[in-house]
mmCIF file of C-alpha atoms in Angstrom:
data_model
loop_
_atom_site.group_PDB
_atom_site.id
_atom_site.type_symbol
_atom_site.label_atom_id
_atom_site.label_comp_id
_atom_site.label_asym_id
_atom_site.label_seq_id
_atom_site.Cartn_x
_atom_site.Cartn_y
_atom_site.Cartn_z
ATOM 1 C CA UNK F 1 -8.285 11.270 35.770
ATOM 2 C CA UNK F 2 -9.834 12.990 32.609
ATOM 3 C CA UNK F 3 -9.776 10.644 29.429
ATOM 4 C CA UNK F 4 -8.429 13.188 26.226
ATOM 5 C CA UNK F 5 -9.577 12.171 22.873
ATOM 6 C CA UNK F 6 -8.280 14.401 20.317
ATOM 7 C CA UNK F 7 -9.730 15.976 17.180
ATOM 8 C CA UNK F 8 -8.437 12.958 14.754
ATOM 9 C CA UNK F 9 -10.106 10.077 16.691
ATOM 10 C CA UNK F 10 -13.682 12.161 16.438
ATOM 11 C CA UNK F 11 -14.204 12.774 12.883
ATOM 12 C CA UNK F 12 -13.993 9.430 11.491
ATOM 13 C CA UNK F 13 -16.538 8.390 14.363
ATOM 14 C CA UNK F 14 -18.882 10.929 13.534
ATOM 15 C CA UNK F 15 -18.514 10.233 9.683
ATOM 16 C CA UNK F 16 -19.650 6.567 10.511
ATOM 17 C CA UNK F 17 -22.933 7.572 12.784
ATOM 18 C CA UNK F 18 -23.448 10.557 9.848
ATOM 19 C CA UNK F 19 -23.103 7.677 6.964
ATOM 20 C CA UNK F 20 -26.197 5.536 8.563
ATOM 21 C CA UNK F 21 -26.365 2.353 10.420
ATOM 22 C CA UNK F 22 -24.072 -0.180 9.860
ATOM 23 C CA UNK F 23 -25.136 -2.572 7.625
ATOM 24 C CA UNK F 24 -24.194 -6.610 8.220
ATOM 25 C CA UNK F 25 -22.822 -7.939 5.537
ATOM 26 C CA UNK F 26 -24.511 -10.234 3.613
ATOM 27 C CA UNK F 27 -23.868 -14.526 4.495
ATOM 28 C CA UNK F 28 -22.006 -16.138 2.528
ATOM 29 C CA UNK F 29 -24.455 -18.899 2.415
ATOM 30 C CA UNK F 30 -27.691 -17.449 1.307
ATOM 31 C CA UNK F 31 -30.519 -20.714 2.194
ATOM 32 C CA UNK F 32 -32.530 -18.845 -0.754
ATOM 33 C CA UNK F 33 -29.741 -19.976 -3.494
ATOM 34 C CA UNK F 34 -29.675 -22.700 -5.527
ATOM 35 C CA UNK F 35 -27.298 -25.315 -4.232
ATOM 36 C CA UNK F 36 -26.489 -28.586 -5.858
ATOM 37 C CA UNK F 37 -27.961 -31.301 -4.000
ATOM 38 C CA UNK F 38 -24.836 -33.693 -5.120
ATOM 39 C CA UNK F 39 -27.249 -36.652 -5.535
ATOM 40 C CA UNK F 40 -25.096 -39.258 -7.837
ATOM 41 C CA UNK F 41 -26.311 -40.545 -10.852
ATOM 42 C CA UNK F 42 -25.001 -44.262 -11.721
ATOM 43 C CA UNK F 43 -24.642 -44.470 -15.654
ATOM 44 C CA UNK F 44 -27.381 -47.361 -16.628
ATOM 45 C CA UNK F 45 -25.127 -48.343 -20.169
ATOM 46 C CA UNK F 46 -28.142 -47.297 -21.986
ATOM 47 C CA UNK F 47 -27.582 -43.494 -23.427
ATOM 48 C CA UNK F 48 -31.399 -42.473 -24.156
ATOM 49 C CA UNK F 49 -31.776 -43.014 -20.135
ATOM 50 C CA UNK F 50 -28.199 -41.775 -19.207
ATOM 51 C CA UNK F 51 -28.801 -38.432 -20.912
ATOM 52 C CA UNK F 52 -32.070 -37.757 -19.091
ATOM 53 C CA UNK F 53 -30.716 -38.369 -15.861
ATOM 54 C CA UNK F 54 -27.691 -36.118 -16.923
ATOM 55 C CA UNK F 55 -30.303 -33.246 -17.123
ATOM 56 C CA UNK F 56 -31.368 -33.863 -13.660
ATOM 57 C CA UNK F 57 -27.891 -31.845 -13.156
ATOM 58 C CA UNK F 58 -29.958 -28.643 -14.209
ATOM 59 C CA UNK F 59 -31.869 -28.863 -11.299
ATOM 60 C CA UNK F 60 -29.061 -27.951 -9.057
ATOM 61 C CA UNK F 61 -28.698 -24.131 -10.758
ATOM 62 C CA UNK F 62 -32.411 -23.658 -10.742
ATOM 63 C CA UNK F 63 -34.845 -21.947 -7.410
ATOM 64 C CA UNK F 64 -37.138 -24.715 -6.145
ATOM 65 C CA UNK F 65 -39.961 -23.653 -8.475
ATOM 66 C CA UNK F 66 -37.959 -24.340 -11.803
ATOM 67 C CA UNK F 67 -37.188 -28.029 -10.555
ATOM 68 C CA UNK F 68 -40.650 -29.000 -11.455
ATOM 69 C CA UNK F 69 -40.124 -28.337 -15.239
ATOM 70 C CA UNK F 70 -37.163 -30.949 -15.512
ATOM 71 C CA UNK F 71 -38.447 -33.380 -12.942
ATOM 72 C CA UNK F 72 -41.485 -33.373 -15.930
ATOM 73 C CA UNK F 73 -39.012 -33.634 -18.546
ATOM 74 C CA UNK F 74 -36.829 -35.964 -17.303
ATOM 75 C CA UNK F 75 -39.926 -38.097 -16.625
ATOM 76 C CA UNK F 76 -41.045 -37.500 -20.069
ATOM 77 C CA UNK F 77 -37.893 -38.794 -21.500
ATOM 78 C CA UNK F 78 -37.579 -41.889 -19.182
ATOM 79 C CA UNK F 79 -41.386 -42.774 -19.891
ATOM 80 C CA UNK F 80 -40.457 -42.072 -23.970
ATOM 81 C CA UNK F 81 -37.678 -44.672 -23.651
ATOM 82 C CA UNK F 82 -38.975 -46.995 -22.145
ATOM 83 C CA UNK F 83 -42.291 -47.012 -24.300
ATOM 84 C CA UNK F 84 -39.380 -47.220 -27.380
ATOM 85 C CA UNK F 85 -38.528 -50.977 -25.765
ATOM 86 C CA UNK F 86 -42.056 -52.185 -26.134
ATOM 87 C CA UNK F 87 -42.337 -50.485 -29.950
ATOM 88 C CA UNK F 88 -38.899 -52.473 -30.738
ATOM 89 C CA UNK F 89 -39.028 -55.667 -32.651
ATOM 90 C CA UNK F 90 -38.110 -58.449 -30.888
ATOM 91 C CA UNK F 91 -36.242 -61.457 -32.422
ATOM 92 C CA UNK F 92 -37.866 -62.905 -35.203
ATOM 93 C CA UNK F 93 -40.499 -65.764 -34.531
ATOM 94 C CA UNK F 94 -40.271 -68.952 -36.977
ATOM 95 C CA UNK F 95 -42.746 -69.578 -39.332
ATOM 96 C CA UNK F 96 -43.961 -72.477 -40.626
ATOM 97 C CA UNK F 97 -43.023 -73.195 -44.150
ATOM 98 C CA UNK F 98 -46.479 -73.305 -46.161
ATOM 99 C CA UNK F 99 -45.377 -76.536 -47.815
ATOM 100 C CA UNK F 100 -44.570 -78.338 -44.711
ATOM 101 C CA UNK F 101 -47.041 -80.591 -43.474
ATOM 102 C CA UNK F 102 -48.893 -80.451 -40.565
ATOM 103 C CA UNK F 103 -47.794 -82.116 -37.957
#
């Protein structure tokens, strides 16, 4: 038995091998991406504090290498506000009256 392959079925093959190896496409999950790492972030009630871990968010659009410059930040931010509860006056302490007599 002889196997006929006509004139129509040949060009577009040869059109393909002519056009260069076929390329893969590219995966839809490239491991070189960013990805958001989904980590949740419980609000603490205290907005200086909220807002820095907000920006922690950032991370998750950035390479690797640009997570280093808002980890710093973010640490920044949490070390300014805390440092702004030690500067804060606390409530006021009595005083003796200079008249009053010592006790």
């Amino acid at each position: 038995m002889s196997e006929s392959v006509s004139e129509a079925e040949i060009v577009p093959q040869a059109a393909a091998f002519a056009a260069g190896p076929e390329r893969e496409p590219e995966p839809a999950d490239d491991p070189a991406a960013p990805a958001p790492l989904n980590v949740p972030r419980t609000p603490t009630g205290n907005a200086e504090v909220d807002a820095q871990l907000e920006r922690l968010a950032d991370a998750d659009h950035l390479a690797t290498d640009g997570h280093v410059e808002v980890y710093e930040d973010v640490h920044r931010g949490l070390r300014d506000a805390l440092t702004a509860l030690d500067a804060r006056p606390g409530p006021p302490v009595p005083t003796r009256h200079p008249t009053a007599a010592p006790r």
